[in-house]
Coordinates of C-alpha atoms in Angstrom, one line a residue:
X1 CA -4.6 18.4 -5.7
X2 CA -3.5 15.6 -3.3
X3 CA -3.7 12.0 -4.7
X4 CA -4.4 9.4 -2.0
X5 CA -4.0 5.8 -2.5
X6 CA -6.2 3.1 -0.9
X7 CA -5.1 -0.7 -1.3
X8 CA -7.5 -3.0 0.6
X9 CA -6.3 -6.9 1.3
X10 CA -8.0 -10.2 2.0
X11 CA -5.2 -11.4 4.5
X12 CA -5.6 -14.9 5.5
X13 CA -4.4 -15.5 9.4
X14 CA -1.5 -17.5 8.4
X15 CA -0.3 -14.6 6.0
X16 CA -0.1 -11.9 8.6
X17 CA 3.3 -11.9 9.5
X18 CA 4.9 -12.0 6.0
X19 CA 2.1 -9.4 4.7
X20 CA 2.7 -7.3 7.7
X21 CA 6.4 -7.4 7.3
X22 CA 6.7 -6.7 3.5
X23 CA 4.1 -3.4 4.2
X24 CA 6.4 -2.1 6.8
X25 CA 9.1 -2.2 4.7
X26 CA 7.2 -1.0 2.0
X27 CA 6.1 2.1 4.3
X28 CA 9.6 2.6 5.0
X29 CA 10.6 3.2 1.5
X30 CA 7.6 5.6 1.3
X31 CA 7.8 7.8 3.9
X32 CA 11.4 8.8 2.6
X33 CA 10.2 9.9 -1.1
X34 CA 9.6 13.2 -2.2
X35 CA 5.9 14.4 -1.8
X36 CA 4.8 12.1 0.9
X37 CA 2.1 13.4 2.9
X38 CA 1.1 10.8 5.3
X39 CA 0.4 7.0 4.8
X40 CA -1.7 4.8 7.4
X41 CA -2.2 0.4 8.1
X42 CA -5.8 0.0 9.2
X43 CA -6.0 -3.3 10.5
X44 CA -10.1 -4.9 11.0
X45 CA -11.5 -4.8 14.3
X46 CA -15.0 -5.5 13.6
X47 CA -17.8 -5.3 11.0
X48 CA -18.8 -6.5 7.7
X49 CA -16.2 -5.3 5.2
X50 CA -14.6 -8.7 3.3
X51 CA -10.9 -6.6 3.4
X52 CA -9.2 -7.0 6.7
X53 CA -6.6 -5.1 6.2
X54 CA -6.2 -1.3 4.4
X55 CA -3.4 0.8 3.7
X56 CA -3.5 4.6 2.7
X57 CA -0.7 6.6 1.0
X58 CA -1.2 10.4 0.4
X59 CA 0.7 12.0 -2.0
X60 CA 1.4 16.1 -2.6
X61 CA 0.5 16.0 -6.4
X62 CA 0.1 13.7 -9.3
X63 CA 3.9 14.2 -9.9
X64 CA 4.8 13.0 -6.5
X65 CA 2.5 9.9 -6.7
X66 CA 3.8 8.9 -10.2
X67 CA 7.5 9.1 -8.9
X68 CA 6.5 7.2 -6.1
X69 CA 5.1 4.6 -8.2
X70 CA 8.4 4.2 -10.3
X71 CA 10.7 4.5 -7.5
X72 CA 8.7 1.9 -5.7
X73 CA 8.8 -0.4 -8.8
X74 CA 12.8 0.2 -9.3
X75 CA 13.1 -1.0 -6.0
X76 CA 10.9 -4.5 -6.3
X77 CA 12.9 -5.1 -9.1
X78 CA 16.8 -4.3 -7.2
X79 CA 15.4 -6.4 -4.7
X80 CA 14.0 -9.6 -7.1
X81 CA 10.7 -9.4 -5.5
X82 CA 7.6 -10.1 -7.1
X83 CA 4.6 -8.5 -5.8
X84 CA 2.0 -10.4 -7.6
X85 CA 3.7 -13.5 -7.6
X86 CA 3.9 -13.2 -3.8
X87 CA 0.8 -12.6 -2.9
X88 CA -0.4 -15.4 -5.2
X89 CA 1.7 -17.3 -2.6
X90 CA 0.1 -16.1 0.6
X91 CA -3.5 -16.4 -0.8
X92 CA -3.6 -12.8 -0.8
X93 CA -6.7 -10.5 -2.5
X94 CA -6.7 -7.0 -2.7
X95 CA -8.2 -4.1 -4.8
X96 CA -6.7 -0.7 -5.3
X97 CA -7.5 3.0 -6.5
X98 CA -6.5 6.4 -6.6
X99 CA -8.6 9.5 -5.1
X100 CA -8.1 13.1 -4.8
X101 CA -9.6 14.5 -1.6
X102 CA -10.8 17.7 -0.3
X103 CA -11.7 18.8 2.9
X104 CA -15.2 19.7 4.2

């Protein structure tokens, strides 16, 4: 069963660029590993949703997204950066879980 992974942000306008910089390199990274489906940025247009900004990761299997999750965590770490500290600095919210989907 795929495993899809929705993180949703509170991006304030003077975080874009550096939010939107980090997830491209972060997408990247993830379109390279193993079991990588297909991944999307959905940036707010209109309506009432508090999250402006949404990203989506789909992953092959449970094994692919738990190897996704370590390499991406190796990586954060070889590079110094901190993720939470980070968006603590750019005023950043978000929420995040994991579905499986099937089609209908």
């Amino acid at each position: 069963m795929q495993k899809i992974l929705i993180d949703k942000f509170i991006v304030p306008e003077e975080s874009k660029a550096p939010f939107l910089e980090r997830a491209l390199k972060v997408q990247s990274l993830l379109k390279t590993l193993p079991g990588f489906v297909e991944g999307f940025l959905y940036e707010k247009r209109d309506g009432e949703s508090r999250y402006n900004y949404m990203t989506t990761a789909v992953w092959e299997n449970e094994e692919a997204f738990e190897n996704a999750k370590k390499t991406v965590a190796t990586e954060f770490e070889r590079q110094g950066f901190g993720l939470q500290e980070t968006r603590r600095n750019l005023k950043i919210a978000s929420e995040r879980a994991v579905y499986e989907r099937s089609p209908y």
